[in-house]
Short mmCIF file of N, CA and C in Angstrom, two decimals:
data_model
loop_
_atom_site.label_atom_id
_atom_site.label_comp_id
_atom_site.label_asym_id
_atom_site.label_seq_id
_atom_site.Cartn_x
_atom_site.Cartn_y
_atom_site.Cartn_z
N UNK A 1 -16.48 -3.20 -5.26
CA UNK A 1 -17.09 -3.29 -3.95
C UNK A 1 -17.36 -4.74 -3.56
N UNK A 2 -17.18 -5.04 -2.31
CA UNK A 2 -17.42 -6.44 -1.86
C UNK A 2 -18.66 -6.49 -0.97
N UNK A 3 -19.57 -7.36 -1.26
CA UNK A 3 -20.81 -7.41 -0.48
C UNK A 3 -20.54 -7.92 0.90
N UNK A 4 -21.32 -7.38 1.85
CA UNK A 4 -21.32 -7.88 3.22
C UNK A 4 -22.41 -8.92 3.36
N UNK A 5 -22.40 -9.63 4.45
CA UNK A 5 -23.42 -10.66 4.61
C UNK A 5 -24.83 -10.13 4.71
N UNK A 6 -24.99 -8.87 5.14
CA UNK A 6 -26.32 -8.32 5.24
C UNK A 6 -26.83 -7.66 3.96
N UNK A 7 -26.03 -7.84 2.88
CA UNK A 7 -26.49 -7.29 1.61
C UNK A 7 -25.96 -5.91 1.27
N UNK A 8 -25.38 -5.21 2.26
CA UNK A 8 -24.81 -3.89 2.00
C UNK A 8 -23.47 -4.03 1.34
N UNK A 9 -23.04 -2.95 0.71
CA UNK A 9 -21.69 -2.97 0.07
C UNK A 9 -20.81 -1.99 0.81
N UNK A 10 -19.53 -2.33 0.89
CA UNK A 10 -18.56 -1.42 1.48
C UNK A 10 -17.49 -1.14 0.46
N UNK A 11 -17.03 0.09 0.39
CA UNK A 11 -15.97 0.41 -0.57
C UNK A 11 -14.65 -0.30 -0.24
N UNK A 12 -13.93 -0.65 -1.31
CA UNK A 12 -12.62 -1.25 -1.15
C UNK A 12 -11.68 -0.17 -0.64
N UNK A 13 -10.97 -0.42 0.51
CA UNK A 13 -10.11 0.60 1.07
C UNK A 13 -9.05 1.10 0.10
N UNK A 14 -8.58 0.23 -0.76
CA UNK A 14 -7.57 0.64 -1.76
C UNK A 14 -8.09 1.70 -2.67
N UNK A 15 -9.40 1.71 -2.92
CA UNK A 15 -9.97 2.72 -3.81
C UNK A 15 -9.84 4.12 -3.24
N UNK A 16 -9.62 4.27 -1.94
CA UNK A 16 -9.43 5.57 -1.32
C UNK A 16 -8.05 6.15 -1.58
N UNK A 17 -7.12 5.28 -2.07
CA UNK A 17 -5.77 5.71 -2.29
C UNK A 17 -5.65 6.44 -3.63
N UNK A 18 -4.76 7.47 -3.65
CA UNK A 18 -4.51 8.15 -4.92
C UNK A 18 -3.74 7.26 -5.82
N UNK A 19 -3.66 7.60 -7.13
CA UNK A 19 -2.88 6.77 -8.02
C UNK A 19 -1.40 6.63 -7.57
N UNK A 20 -0.83 7.68 -7.09
CA UNK A 20 0.56 7.65 -6.62
C UNK A 20 0.73 6.74 -5.36
N UNK A 21 -0.26 6.83 -4.48
CA UNK A 21 -0.23 5.94 -3.30
C UNK A 21 -0.31 4.47 -3.70
N UNK A 22 -1.17 4.19 -4.71
CA UNK A 22 -1.30 2.82 -5.21
C UNK A 22 0.02 2.33 -5.87
N UNK A 23 0.77 3.30 -6.39
CA UNK A 23 2.05 2.97 -6.99
C UNK A 23 3.11 2.72 -5.94
N UNK A 24 3.06 3.43 -4.82
CA UNK A 24 4.01 3.32 -3.73
C UNK A 24 3.76 2.11 -2.85
N UNK A 25 2.49 1.74 -2.61
CA UNK A 25 2.13 0.67 -1.68
C UNK A 25 2.94 -0.63 -1.99
N UNK A 26 2.96 -1.14 -3.21
CA UNK A 26 3.68 -2.37 -3.46
C UNK A 26 5.22 -2.20 -3.28
N UNK A 27 5.71 -0.99 -3.46
CA UNK A 27 7.15 -0.77 -3.28
C UNK A 27 7.53 -0.86 -1.82
N UNK A 28 6.64 -0.37 -0.96
CA UNK A 28 6.85 -0.49 0.51
C UNK A 28 6.80 -1.97 0.84
N UNK A 29 5.83 -2.68 0.29
CA UNK A 29 5.65 -4.10 0.60
C UNK A 29 6.86 -4.92 0.16
N UNK A 30 7.55 -4.46 -0.90
CA UNK A 30 8.70 -5.16 -1.38
C UNK A 30 9.97 -4.86 -0.53
N UNK A 31 9.81 -3.97 0.43
CA UNK A 31 10.88 -3.69 1.36
C UNK A 31 11.77 -2.49 0.99
N UNK A 32 11.38 -1.71 0.00
CA UNK A 32 12.14 -0.55 -0.35
C UNK A 32 12.00 0.52 0.70
N UNK A 33 13.10 1.23 0.99
CA UNK A 33 13.02 2.34 1.97
C UNK A 33 12.59 3.63 1.24
N UNK A 34 12.40 4.69 2.02
CA UNK A 34 11.90 5.95 1.47
C UNK A 34 12.86 6.51 0.39
N UNK A 35 14.17 6.39 0.64
CA UNK A 35 15.16 6.91 -0.29
C UNK A 35 15.03 6.13 -1.63
N UNK A 36 14.95 4.80 -1.52
CA UNK A 36 14.87 3.98 -2.76
C UNK A 36 13.61 4.26 -3.54
N UNK A 37 12.50 4.43 -2.85
CA UNK A 37 11.24 4.76 -3.47
C UNK A 37 11.33 6.12 -4.14
N UNK A 38 11.89 7.08 -3.45
CA UNK A 38 12.06 8.43 -4.01
C UNK A 38 12.87 8.39 -5.29
N UNK A 39 13.98 7.66 -5.29
CA UNK A 39 14.79 7.55 -6.49
C UNK A 39 14.10 6.92 -7.64
N UNK A 40 13.34 5.82 -7.35
CA UNK A 40 12.61 5.15 -8.42
C UNK A 40 11.55 5.99 -9.08
N UNK A 41 10.86 6.86 -8.22
CA UNK A 41 9.73 7.62 -8.73
C UNK A 41 10.05 9.08 -8.95
N UNK A 42 11.34 9.44 -8.85
CA UNK A 42 11.81 10.81 -9.01
C UNK A 42 11.06 11.82 -8.09
N UNK A 43 10.94 11.39 -6.82
CA UNK A 43 10.38 12.29 -5.79
C UNK A 43 11.42 12.29 -4.64
N UNK A 44 11.25 13.23 -3.72
CA UNK A 44 12.19 13.31 -2.60
C UNK A 44 11.89 12.21 -1.59
N UNK A 45 12.84 11.95 -0.76
CA UNK A 45 12.66 10.96 0.33
C UNK A 45 11.51 11.40 1.26
N UNK A 46 11.45 12.69 1.53
CA UNK A 46 10.41 13.24 2.38
C UNK A 46 9.02 13.07 1.73
N UNK A 47 8.93 13.30 0.45
CA UNK A 47 7.64 13.10 -0.24
C UNK A 47 7.23 11.63 -0.19
N UNK A 48 8.19 10.71 -0.36
CA UNK A 48 7.85 9.28 -0.25
C UNK A 48 7.32 8.99 1.13
N UNK A 49 8.00 9.54 2.15
CA UNK A 49 7.58 9.35 3.56
C UNK A 49 6.15 9.87 3.73
N UNK A 50 5.85 11.02 3.17
CA UNK A 50 4.51 11.58 3.32
C UNK A 50 3.45 10.69 2.64
N UNK A 51 3.75 10.16 1.51
CA UNK A 51 2.81 9.26 0.84
C UNK A 51 2.57 7.99 1.67
N UNK A 52 3.65 7.46 2.25
CA UNK A 52 3.51 6.26 3.08
C UNK A 52 2.68 6.52 4.31
N UNK A 53 2.88 7.70 4.92
CA UNK A 53 2.07 8.08 6.09
C UNK A 53 0.59 8.18 5.68
N UNK A 54 0.34 8.73 4.52
CA UNK A 54 -1.03 8.85 4.03
C UNK A 54 -1.66 7.49 3.78
N UNK A 55 -0.90 6.53 3.23
CA UNK A 55 -1.33 5.17 3.00
C UNK A 55 -1.73 4.55 4.33
N UNK A 56 -0.82 4.70 5.29
CA UNK A 56 -1.07 4.09 6.61
C UNK A 56 -2.35 4.59 7.23
N UNK A 57 -2.59 5.94 7.15
CA UNK A 57 -3.80 6.53 7.74
C UNK A 57 -5.02 6.07 6.98
N UNK A 58 -5.00 6.07 5.65
CA UNK A 58 -6.18 5.70 4.89
C UNK A 58 -6.56 4.25 5.08
N UNK A 59 -5.57 3.39 5.29
CA UNK A 59 -5.85 1.94 5.42
C UNK A 59 -5.84 1.51 6.88
N UNK A 60 -5.68 2.48 7.82
CA UNK A 60 -5.67 2.22 9.26
C UNK A 60 -4.64 1.16 9.62
N UNK A 61 -3.42 1.37 9.12
CA UNK A 61 -2.31 0.44 9.41
C UNK A 61 -1.27 1.18 10.22
N UNK A 62 -0.59 0.45 11.09
CA UNK A 62 0.34 1.06 12.05
C UNK A 62 1.72 1.25 11.52
N UNK A 63 2.19 0.43 10.62
CA UNK A 63 3.60 0.50 10.19
C UNK A 63 3.79 -0.12 8.82
N UNK A 64 5.03 -0.09 8.38
CA UNK A 64 5.36 -0.64 7.07
C UNK A 64 5.13 -2.15 6.97
N UNK A 65 5.35 -2.85 8.06
CA UNK A 65 5.12 -4.28 8.06
C UNK A 65 3.64 -4.56 7.81
N UNK A 66 2.78 -3.80 8.42
CA UNK A 66 1.35 -4.01 8.17
C UNK A 66 0.98 -3.65 6.75
N UNK A 67 1.65 -2.67 6.17
CA UNK A 67 1.40 -2.32 4.76
C UNK A 67 1.80 -3.53 3.90
N UNK A 68 2.93 -4.16 4.18
CA UNK A 68 3.34 -5.33 3.40
C UNK A 68 2.36 -6.46 3.54
N UNK A 69 1.92 -6.74 4.75
CA UNK A 69 0.96 -7.83 4.97
C UNK A 69 -0.37 -7.50 4.29
N UNK A 70 -0.81 -6.30 4.31
CA UNK A 70 -2.04 -5.88 3.65
C UNK A 70 -1.90 -6.13 2.12
N UNK A 71 -0.78 -5.69 1.56
CA UNK A 71 -0.57 -5.83 0.11
C UNK A 71 -0.55 -7.31 -0.30
N UNK A 72 0.04 -8.16 0.52
CA UNK A 72 0.04 -9.60 0.20
C UNK A 72 -1.37 -10.15 0.34
N UNK A 73 -2.05 -9.86 1.42
CA UNK A 73 -3.38 -10.39 1.69
C UNK A 73 -4.36 -9.96 0.58
N UNK A 74 -4.22 -8.74 0.08
CA UNK A 74 -5.16 -8.23 -0.91
C UNK A 74 -4.74 -8.53 -2.34
N UNK A 75 -3.64 -9.27 -2.49
CA UNK A 75 -3.19 -9.66 -3.82
C UNK A 75 -2.57 -8.52 -4.60
N UNK A 76 -2.05 -7.47 -3.93
CA UNK A 76 -1.48 -6.35 -4.62
C UNK A 76 -0.05 -6.57 -5.06
N UNK A 77 0.60 -7.60 -4.44
CA UNK A 77 1.93 -8.00 -4.86
C UNK A 77 1.93 -9.54 -4.82
N UNK A 78 2.86 -10.09 -5.58
CA UNK A 78 3.01 -11.55 -5.64
C UNK A 78 4.24 -11.94 -4.87
N UNK A 79 4.15 -12.95 -4.09
CA UNK A 79 5.29 -13.46 -3.34
C UNK A 79 6.15 -14.34 -4.32
N UNK A 80 7.46 -14.31 -4.17
CA UNK A 80 8.28 -15.15 -5.04
C UNK A 80 7.94 -16.64 -4.74
N UNK A 81 8.06 -17.48 -5.73
CA UNK A 81 7.73 -18.92 -5.51
C UNK A 81 8.71 -19.55 -4.54
N UNK A 82 8.20 -20.47 -3.74
CA UNK A 82 9.05 -21.22 -2.79
C UNK A 82 9.89 -22.20 -3.59
N UNK A 83 11.11 -22.33 -3.19
CA UNK A 83 12.04 -23.26 -3.87
C UNK A 83 12.04 -24.59 -3.24
#
């Protein structure tokens, strides 16, 4: 939990995600599509899509691009080094 300026604590939004959603979030951020995620995790493309929809709702994000930006900002994925 991260403290607010008034001394209260707020839960980390990522903590609301299921273990599978936490596994899928960085894959979305890496640019994988639903089919690729499904193949990697042995789930259907539709199931991958459902997990991504759930992630977007739980984190109040509008699209996959926002998921990627969120993952980068929160340190959930590392960017490749600049050359």
